[in-house]
Amino acid sequence: MKALETISWDKDTRSVLLIDQTKLPLSYRIIRCRTVDRLITAIRRLEVRGAPALGIAGAYGVALAAFTIRERDFHHYFHLLESAALEIGNARPTAVNLSWGVLRVLAKIRLAGSIEEVRVVALKEAQRVADEDAAACHSLGDYGAALLPETCTVLTHCNAGALACREWGTALGVVRSAIESGKNISVIACETRPLLQGARLTAWELKRDEIPVTVIPDSAAAHMMRKGEIDCVIVGADRITRDAVFNKVGTYMHAVCAKSHDIPFYVAAPFSTYDRVHTEQEIEIEERERDEVAHFSGHTTIPDGVPVRNVAFDATPISLITALINERGVILPASGWVELAEKRRII
Ligand code: MRU
């Protein structure tokens, strides 16, 4: 399988390169972000998306700010850098990885004594964030692969693949690792209304790797489960608190259905997605523009004046989850769940 690199730093032009995820599958285009504003726009437009990729974007964003702020006074420079970092971290609210990536680089540069040092340290740390994400995805992929039977049809929602990370993927990382280990895996990708990350992105990257994939309307998932056509569900996550998993809207619906059909429901996500500070009620769920729901293929699908709620994520209670898969192992919900995992230093 040829590795995709969703997001990277171009050292010659000191800019961030992204695969434009709004154009797939029709065209494969690279966006070059030379400024923090352009990167923030890319995040808001979902040109770069998916929690781990947002973490990397946040980290590179701070490096980009460090290189592009033109100010000679160190204190003023640092102040401008912190405001830029805050703006990047707030570009989207639900995926914790974004602010995590920003804060990780900010923490490293606090001890730097000069502008030049800030730049060097920021870039080094951002690159470390990207490299660690790739390693985490391969590792959690291997842990997850061990959970799957020799032959298995996996239902997934949204895109938790290479395009949502630096490479390999979380939910799709498990699929890729299982296939590499010789298992016979096929994927049912829910199309993921309204922006079709499942139909456009998951199907595109799996087809590229010649992994069998079939796209279904989101509303067909319960039917397929009832017919015995799904062996397990694997999704990624945007944030995991001790009481809930936040992921693309529709995930909760799949978890409820999986529970009622006795189908294992796995969540694959690296530590950068864990939020040990907040609980479900404290998390803002992003609501996006009306037009994303009210237009389809250039046509208006909802009468003017009719309100729309374009809720982009939902929260699935931990009790509906069979196991959390991360780069250090698998956490089962029995016996104390997250608290126990913390004690054993799994998270
Ligand atoms: O709005 P998006 O496309 O950024 O939403 C992405 C998801 O919900 C993914 O499932 C999640 O980030 C996990 S990515 C490994």
PDB file of C-alpha atoms in Angstrom, residues 102-334:
ATOM      1  CA  VAL A 102      -1.429  23.799  19.482  1.00  0.00           C
ATOM      2  CA  LEU A 103      -0.764  23.523  23.228  1.00  0.00           C
ATOM      3  CA  ARG A 104       1.916  20.901  22.755  1.00  0.00           C
ATOM      4  CA  VAL A 105       4.007  23.195  20.593  1.00  0.00           C
ATOM      5  CA  LEU A 106       3.275  26.245  22.780  1.00  0.00           C
ATOM      6  CA  ALA A 107       4.480  24.354  25.856  1.00  0.00           C
ATOM      7  CA  LYS A 108       7.792  23.537  24.140  1.00  0.00           C
ATOM      8  CA  ILE A 109       8.562  27.048  22.956  1.00  0.00           C
ATOM      9  CA  ARG A 110       7.961  28.702  26.331  1.00  0.00           C
ATOM     10  CA  LEU A 111      11.574  28.141  27.341  1.00  0.00           C
ATOM     11  CA  ALA A 112      13.047  29.501  24.112  1.00  0.00           C
ATOM     12  CA  GLY A 113      15.092  32.661  24.530  1.00  0.00           C
ATOM     13  CA  SER A 114      15.080  34.087  21.016  1.00  0.00           C
ATOM     14  CA  ILE A 115      12.851  34.303  17.964  1.00  0.00           C
ATOM     15  CA  GLU A 116      15.182  32.006  16.053  1.00  0.00           C
ATOM     16  CA  GLU A 117      15.037  29.434  18.825  1.00  0.00           C
ATOM     17  CA  VAL A 118      11.233  29.617  18.941  1.00  0.00           C
ATOM     18  CA  ARG A 119      11.126  28.849  15.213  1.00  0.00           C
ATOM     19  CA  VAL A 120      13.483  25.885  15.421  1.00  0.00           C
ATOM     20  CA  VAL A 121      11.795  24.393  18.504  1.00  0.00           C
ATOM     21  CA  ALA A 122       8.248  24.933  17.181  1.00  0.00           C
ATOM     22  CA  LEU A 123       8.963  23.197  13.903  1.00  0.00           C
ATOM     23  CA  LYS A 124      10.766  20.312  15.575  1.00  0.00           C
ATOM     24  CA  GLU A 125       7.876  19.726  17.974  1.00  0.00           C
ATOM     25  CA  ALA A 126       5.263  19.972  15.211  1.00  0.00           C
ATOM     26  CA  GLN A 127       7.160  17.391  13.206  1.00  0.00           C
ATOM     27  CA  ARG A 128       7.299  15.185  16.273  1.00  0.00           C
ATOM     28  CA  VAL A 129       3.495  15.479  16.637  1.00  0.00           C
ATOM     29  CA  ALA A 130       3.089  14.354  13.008  1.00  0.00           C
ATOM     30  CA  ASP A 131       5.552  11.461  13.354  1.00  0.00           C
ATOM     31  CA  GLU A 132       4.017  10.294  16.618  1.00  0.00           C
ATOM     32  CA  ASP A 133       0.576  10.319  15.041  1.00  0.00           C
ATOM     33  CA  ALA A 134       1.759   8.033  12.257  1.00  0.00           C
ATOM     34  CA  ALA A 135       3.384   5.671  14.788  1.00  0.00           C
ATOM     35  CA  ALA A 136       0.253   5.720  16.999  1.00  0.00           C
ATOM     36  CA  CYS A 137      -1.998   4.800  14.079  1.00  0.00           C
ATOM     37  CA  HIS A 138       0.185   1.830  13.107  1.00  0.00           C
ATOM     38  CA  SER A 139       0.330   0.654  16.699  1.00  0.00           C
ATOM     39  CA  LEU A 140      -3.395   0.982  17.427  1.00  0.00           C
ATOM     40  CA  GLY A 141      -4.039  -0.625  14.055  1.00  0.00           C
ATOM     41  CA  ASP A 142      -2.139  -3.717  15.193  1.00  0.00           C
ATOM     42  CA  TYR A 143      -3.955  -3.865  18.543  1.00  0.00           C
ATOM     43  CA  GLY A 144      -7.309  -3.469  16.824  1.00  0.00           C
ATOM     44  CA  ALA A 145      -6.505  -6.022  14.128  1.00  0.00           C
ATOM     45  CA  ALA A 146      -6.087  -8.694  16.802  1.00  0.00           C
ATOM     46  CA  LEU A 147      -9.735  -8.178  17.826  1.00  0.00           C
ATOM     47  CA  LEU A 148     -11.129  -9.004  14.406  1.00  0.00           C
ATOM     48  CA  PRO A 149     -12.044 -12.513  13.227  1.00  0.00           C
ATOM     49  CA  GLU A 150     -10.259 -14.018  10.211  1.00  0.00           C
ATOM     50  CA  THR A 151     -13.095 -12.953   7.931  1.00  0.00           C
ATOM     51  CA  CYS A 152     -15.020  -9.856   8.834  1.00  0.00           C
ATOM     52  CA  THR A 153     -17.243  -7.122   7.423  1.00  0.00           C
ATOM     53  CA  VAL A 154     -16.616  -3.844   9.225  1.00  0.00           C
ATOM     54  CA  LEU A 155     -19.088  -0.969   9.215  1.00  0.00           C
ATOM     55  CA  THR A 156     -17.536   2.468   9.584  1.00  0.00           C
ATOM     56  CA  HIS A 157     -18.865   6.009   9.655  1.00  0.00           C
ATOM     57  CA  CYS A 158     -17.353   9.229   8.318  1.00  0.00           C
ATOM     58  CA  ASN A 159     -13.648   9.010   7.474  1.00  0.00           C
ATOM     59  CA  ALA A 160     -11.262   7.810  10.147  1.00  0.00           C
ATOM     60  CA  GLY A 161      -8.623   6.868   7.649  1.00  0.00           C
ATOM     61  CA  ALA A 162      -5.272   8.071   6.358  1.00  0.00           C
ATOM     62  CA  LEU A 163      -6.958  11.297   5.254  1.00  0.00           C
ATOM     63  CA  ALA A 164      -8.011  12.030   8.832  1.00  0.00           C
ATOM     64  CA  CYS A 165      -4.502  11.449  10.211  1.00  0.00           C
ATOM     65  CA  ARG A 166      -1.006  11.844   8.835  1.00  0.00           C
ATOM     66  CA  GLU A 167      -1.255   8.374   7.284  1.00  0.00           C
ATOM     67  CA  TRP A 168      -2.675   4.857   7.888  1.00  0.00           C
ATOM     68  CA  GLY A 169      -5.738   5.962   9.882  1.00  0.00           C
ATOM     69  CA  THR A 170      -7.456   4.957  13.110  1.00  0.00           C
ATOM     70  CA  ALA A 171     -10.587   2.917  12.288  1.00  0.00           C
ATOM     71  CA  LEU A 172      -9.197   2.293   8.797  1.00  0.00           C
ATOM     72  CA  GLY A 173      -5.757   1.751  10.341  1.00  0.00           C
ATOM     73  CA  VAL A 174      -7.274  -1.269  12.121  1.00  0.00           C
ATOM     74  CA  VAL A 175      -8.657  -2.472   8.786  1.00  0.00           C
ATOM     75  CA  ARG A 176      -5.291  -1.957   7.033  1.00  0.00           C
ATOM     76  CA  SER A 177      -3.357  -3.735   9.798  1.00  0.00           C
ATOM     77  CA  ALA A 178      -5.817  -6.645   9.793  1.00  0.00           C
ATOM     78  CA  ILE A 179      -5.442  -7.032   6.036  1.00  0.00           C
ATOM     79  CA  GLU A 180      -1.662  -6.855   6.329  1.00  0.00           C
ATOM     80  CA  SER A 181      -1.811  -9.643   8.900  1.00  0.00           C
ATOM     81  CA  GLY A 182      -3.621 -11.816   6.358  1.00  0.00           C
ATOM     82  CA  LYS A 183      -7.241 -11.344   7.453  1.00  0.00           C
ATOM     83  CA  ASN A 184     -10.033 -11.150   4.945  1.00  0.00           C
ATOM     84  CA  ILE A 185     -11.701  -7.803   5.674  1.00  0.00           C
ATOM     85  CA  SER A 186     -14.285  -5.834   3.750  1.00  0.00           C
ATOM     86  CA  VAL A 187     -15.719  -2.452   4.677  1.00  0.00           C
ATOM     87  CA  ILE A 188     -19.206  -0.990   4.588  1.00  0.00           C
ATOM     88  CA  ALA A 189     -18.786   2.790   4.520  1.00  0.00           C
ATOM     89  CA  CYS A 190     -21.768   4.887   5.603  1.00  0.00           C
ATOM     90  CA  GLU A 191     -22.002   7.830   3.234  1.00  0.00           C
ATOM     91  CA  THR A 192     -22.104  10.324   6.159  1.00  0.00           C
ATOM     92  CA  ARG A 193     -24.543  13.085   5.366  1.00  0.00           C
ATOM     93  CA  PRO A 194     -24.297  15.977   4.771  1.00  0.00           C
ATOM     94  CA  LEU A 195     -20.660  16.284   3.639  1.00  0.00           C
ATOM     95  CA  LEU A 196     -20.240  12.650   2.572  1.00  0.00           C
ATOM     96  CA  GLN A 197     -16.868  11.953   4.170  1.00  0.00           C
ATOM     97  CA  GLY A 198     -17.703   8.216   4.038  1.00  0.00           C
ATOM     98  CA  ALA A 199     -18.780   8.154   0.403  1.00  0.00           C
ATOM     99  CA  ARG A 200     -16.144  10.549  -0.886  1.00  0.00           C
ATOM    100  CA  LEU A 201     -13.116   9.971   1.335  1.00  0.00           C
ATOM    101  CA  THR A 202     -13.336   6.528   2.952  1.00  0.00           C
ATOM    102  CA  ALA A 203     -14.373   4.941  -0.340  1.00  0.00           C
ATOM    103  CA  TRP A 204     -11.627   6.848  -2.205  1.00  0.00           C
ATOM    104  CA  GLU A 205      -8.767   5.856   0.043  1.00  0.00           C
ATOM    105  CA  LEU A 206      -9.878   2.221   0.404  1.00  0.00           C
ATOM    106  CA  LYS A 207     -10.347   1.846  -3.337  1.00  0.00           C
ATOM    107  CA  ARG A 208      -6.871   3.321  -3.811  1.00  0.00           C
ATOM    108  CA  ASP A 209      -5.482   0.556  -1.589  1.00  0.00           C
ATOM    109  CA  GLU A 210      -7.663  -2.091  -3.259  1.00  0.00           C
ATOM    110  CA  ILE A 211      -9.529  -2.811  -0.014  1.00  0.00           C
ATOM    111  CA  PRO A 212     -13.093  -4.015  -0.703  1.00  0.00           C
ATOM    112  CA  VAL A 213     -15.547  -1.246   0.167  1.00  0.00           C
ATOM    113  CA  THR A 214     -19.275  -0.742  -0.365  1.00  0.00           C
ATOM    114  CA  VAL A 215     -21.018   2.553   0.360  1.00  0.00           C
ATOM    115  CA  ILE A 216     -24.490   2.591   1.927  1.00  0.00           C
ATOM    116  CA  PRO A 217     -26.835   5.435   2.882  1.00  0.00           C
ATOM    117  CA  ASP A 218     -26.455   6.154   6.614  1.00  0.00           C
ATOM    118  CA  SER A 219     -30.048   5.069   7.163  1.00  0.00           C
ATOM    119  CA  ALA A 220     -29.350   1.567   5.768  1.00  0.00           C
ATOM    120  CA  ALA A 221     -27.020   0.595   8.626  1.00  0.00           C
ATOM    121  CA  ALA A 222     -29.726  -0.803  10.943  1.00  0.00           C
ATOM    122  CA  HIS A 223     -31.152  -2.910   8.134  1.00  0.00           C
ATOM    123  CA  MET A 224     -27.727  -4.365   7.311  1.00  0.00           C
ATOM    124  CA  MET A 225     -27.120  -5.183  10.981  1.00  0.00           C
ATOM    125  CA  ARG A 226     -30.472  -6.914  11.281  1.00  0.00           C
ATOM    126  CA  LYS A 227     -29.723  -8.956   8.168  1.00  0.00           C
ATOM    127  CA  GLY A 228     -26.467 -10.190   9.744  1.00  0.00           C
ATOM    128  CA  GLU A 229     -24.308  -8.416   7.158  1.00  0.00           C
ATOM    129  CA  ILE A 230     -22.149  -6.493   9.652  1.00  0.00           C
ATOM    130  CA  ASP A 231     -19.691  -8.285  11.971  1.00  0.00           C
ATOM    131  CA  CYS A 232     -18.470  -5.231  13.850  1.00  0.00           C
ATOM    132  CA  VAL A 233     -18.485  -1.443  13.821  1.00  0.00           C
ATOM    133  CA  ILE A 234     -15.220   0.513  14.028  1.00  0.00           C
ATOM    134  CA  VAL A 235     -15.223   4.308  14.188  1.00  0.00           C
ATOM    135  CA  GLY A 236     -12.694   6.983  15.070  1.00  0.00           C
ATOM    136  CA  ALA A 237     -13.285   9.769  17.583  1.00  0.00           C
ATOM    137  CA  ASP A 238     -12.958  13.511  17.885  1.00  0.00           C
ATOM    138  CA  ARG A 239     -12.845  13.501  21.663  1.00  0.00           C
ATOM    139  CA  ILE A 240     -13.095  10.825  24.336  1.00  0.00           C
ATOM    140  CA  THR A 241     -14.149  12.000  27.763  1.00  0.00           C
ATOM    141  CA  ARG A 242     -14.555   9.605  30.665  1.00  0.00           C
ATOM    142  CA  ASP A 243     -18.291   9.350  29.936  1.00  0.00           C
ATOM    143  CA  ALA A 244     -18.656   9.635  26.152  1.00  0.00           C
ATOM    144  CA  VAL A 245     -17.114   9.350  22.716  1.00  0.00           C
ATOM    145  CA  PHE A 246     -17.656  12.322  20.412  1.00  0.00           C
ATOM    146  CA  ASN A 247     -17.567  11.527  16.725  1.00  0.00           C
ATOM    147  CA  LYS A 248     -19.301  12.459  13.474  1.00  0.00           C
ATOM    148  CA  VAL A 249     -23.055  12.783  13.871  1.00  0.00           C
ATOM    149  CA  GLY A 250     -24.675   9.411  13.243  1.00  0.00           C
ATOM    150  CA  THR A 251     -22.146   7.493  15.332  1.00  0.00           C
ATOM    151  CA  TYR A 252     -24.505   7.326  18.326  1.00  0.00           C
ATOM    152  CA  MET A 253     -27.252   5.921  16.104  1.00  0.00           C
ATOM    153  CA  HIS A 254     -24.903   3.140  14.913  1.00  0.00           C
ATOM    154  CA  ALA A 255     -23.861   2.381  18.509  1.00  0.00           C
ATOM    155  CA  VAL A 256     -27.480   2.000  19.641  1.00  0.00           C
ATOM    156  CA  CYS A 257     -28.222  -0.283  16.694  1.00  0.00           C
ATOM    157  CA  ALA A 258     -25.055  -2.329  17.228  1.00  0.00           C
ATOM    158  CA  LYS A 259     -25.971  -2.849  20.897  1.00  0.00           C
ATOM    159  CA  SER A 260     -29.424  -4.049  20.040  1.00  0.00           C
ATOM    160  CA  HIS A 261     -28.023  -6.556  17.508  1.00  0.00           C
ATOM    161  CA  ASP A 262     -25.141  -7.740  19.737  1.00  0.00           C
ATOM    162  CA  ILE A 263     -22.539  -6.432  17.314  1.00  0.00           C
ATOM    163  CA  PRO A 264     -19.197  -5.261  18.783  1.00  0.00           C
ATOM    164  CA  PHE A 265     -18.721  -1.484  18.587  1.00  0.00           C
ATOM    165  CA  TYR A 266     -15.065  -0.399  18.643  1.00  0.00           C
ATOM    166  CA  VAL A 267     -13.607   3.106  18.879  1.00  0.00           C
ATOM    167  CA  ALA A 268     -10.062   3.490  17.553  1.00  0.00           C
ATOM    168  CA  ALA A 269      -8.280   6.711  18.524  1.00  0.00           C
ATOM    169  CA  PRO A 270      -4.839   7.815  19.721  1.00  0.00           C
ATOM    170  CA  PHE A 271      -4.187   9.478  23.100  1.00  0.00           C
ATOM    171  CA  SER A 272      -4.288  12.895  21.494  1.00  0.00           C
ATOM    172  CA  THR A 273      -8.075  12.365  21.313  1.00  0.00           C
ATOM    173  CA  TYR A 274      -8.534  11.700  25.045  1.00  0.00           C
ATOM    174  CA  ASP A 275      -9.854  14.570  27.135  1.00  0.00           C
ATOM    175  CA  ARG A 276      -9.295  13.817  30.816  1.00  0.00           C
ATOM    176  CA  VAL A 277     -10.519  17.218  31.962  1.00  0.00           C
ATOM    177  CA  HIS A 278     -14.082  17.571  30.717  1.00  0.00           C
ATOM    178  CA  THR A 279     -17.274  15.547  30.789  1.00  0.00           C
ATOM    179  CA  GLU A 280     -19.824  15.164  28.020  1.00  0.00           C
ATOM    180  CA  GLN A 281     -22.022  18.050  29.123  1.00  0.00           C
ATOM    181  CA  GLU A 282     -19.156  20.537  28.959  1.00  0.00           C
ATOM    182  CA  ILE A 283     -18.256  19.912  25.328  1.00  0.00           C
ATOM    183  CA  GLU A 284     -19.394  22.150  22.510  1.00  0.00           C
ATOM    184  CA  ILE A 285     -20.789  20.267  19.562  1.00  0.00           C
ATOM    185  CA  GLU A 286     -20.066  22.135  16.355  1.00  0.00           C
ATOM    186  CA  GLU A 287     -23.094  23.281  14.374  1.00  0.00           C
ATOM    187  CA  ARG A 288     -22.345  24.224  10.801  1.00  0.00           C
ATOM    188  CA  GLU A 289     -24.019  26.237   8.056  1.00  0.00           C
ATOM    189  CA  ARG A 290     -27.543  25.585   6.852  1.00  0.00           C
ATOM    190  CA  ASP A 291     -26.388  25.342   3.241  1.00  0.00           C
ATOM    191  CA  GLU A 292     -24.434  22.127   3.853  1.00  0.00           C
ATOM    192  CA  VAL A 293     -27.776  20.414   4.532  1.00  0.00           C
ATOM    193  CA  ALA A 294     -30.101  22.515   2.373  1.00  0.00           C
ATOM    194  CA  HIS A 295     -28.213  22.016  -0.905  1.00  0.00           C
ATOM    195  CA  PHE A 296     -27.317  18.846  -2.679  1.00  0.00           C
ATOM    196  CA  SER A 297     -25.455  18.635  -5.937  1.00  0.00           C
ATOM    197  CA  GLY A 298     -26.145  22.275  -6.703  1.00  0.00           C
ATOM    198  CA  HIS A 299     -29.880  22.016  -5.939  1.00  0.00           C
ATOM    199  CA  THR A 300     -31.877  23.405  -3.033  1.00  0.00           C
ATOM    200  CA  THR A 301     -33.464  20.524  -1.135  1.00  0.00           C
ATOM    201  CA  ILE A 302     -35.286  22.345   1.674  1.00  0.00           C
ATOM    202  CA  PRO A 303     -37.862  25.130   1.194  1.00  0.00           C
ATOM    203  CA  ASP A 304     -36.582  28.636   1.934  1.00  0.00           C
ATOM    204  CA  GLY A 305     -37.307  29.755   5.457  1.00  0.00           C
ATOM    205  CA  VAL A 306     -37.469  26.247   6.923  1.00  0.00           C
ATOM    206  CA  PRO A 307     -34.899  26.053   9.728  1.00  0.00           C
ATOM    207  CA  VAL A 308     -32.129  23.456   9.681  1.00  0.00           C
ATOM    208  CA  ARG A 309     -29.934  22.128  12.489  1.00  0.00           C
ATOM    209  CA  ASN A 310     -26.638  21.064  10.978  1.00  0.00           C
ATOM    210  CA  VAL A 311     -25.217  19.295  14.037  1.00  0.00           C
ATOM    211  CA  ALA A 312     -21.796  17.994  13.029  1.00  0.00           C
ATOM    212  CA  PHE A 313     -21.032  15.566  15.895  1.00  0.00           C
ATOM    213  CA  ASP A 314     -22.768  13.486  18.536  1.00  0.00           C
ATOM    214  CA  ALA A 315     -21.793  11.878  21.825  1.00  0.00           C
ATOM    215  CA  THR A 316     -22.050   8.122  22.353  1.00  0.00           C
ATOM    216  CA  PRO A 317     -22.213   7.054  26.009  1.00  0.00           C
ATOM    217  CA  ILE A 318     -19.257   4.893  27.044  1.00  0.00           C
ATOM    218  CA  SER A 319     -21.702   2.135  28.074  1.00  0.00           C
ATOM    219  CA  LEU A 320     -22.461   1.416  24.392  1.00  0.00           C
ATOM    220  CA  ILE A 321     -18.814   0.839  23.502  1.00  0.00           C
ATOM    221  CA  THR A 322     -17.299  -2.637  23.420  1.00  0.00           C
ATOM    222  CA  ALA A 323     -13.680  -1.453  23.519  1.00  0.00           C
ATOM    223  CA  LEU A 324     -11.494   1.593  23.014  1.00  0.00           C
ATOM    224  CA  ILE A 325      -8.420   0.868  20.921  1.00  0.00           C
ATOM    225  CA  ASN A 326      -5.378   3.103  21.310  1.00  0.00           C
ATOM    226  CA  GLU A 327      -1.638   2.920  20.683  1.00  0.00           C
ATOM    227  CA  ARG A 328      -0.940   1.238  24.028  1.00  0.00           C
ATOM    228  CA  GLY A 329      -3.618  -1.399  23.901  1.00  0.00           C
ATOM    229  CA  VAL A 330      -7.304  -2.094  24.218  1.00  0.00           C
ATOM    230  CA  ILE A 331      -9.495  -0.760  27.032  1.00  0.00           C
ATOM    231  CA  LEU A 332     -12.548  -2.818  27.894  1.00  0.00           C
ATOM    232  CA  PRO A 333     -15.425  -1.112  29.671  1.00  0.00           C
ATOM    233  CA  ALA A 334     -15.686  -3.682  32.448  1.00  0.00           C
TER     234      ALA A 334
END
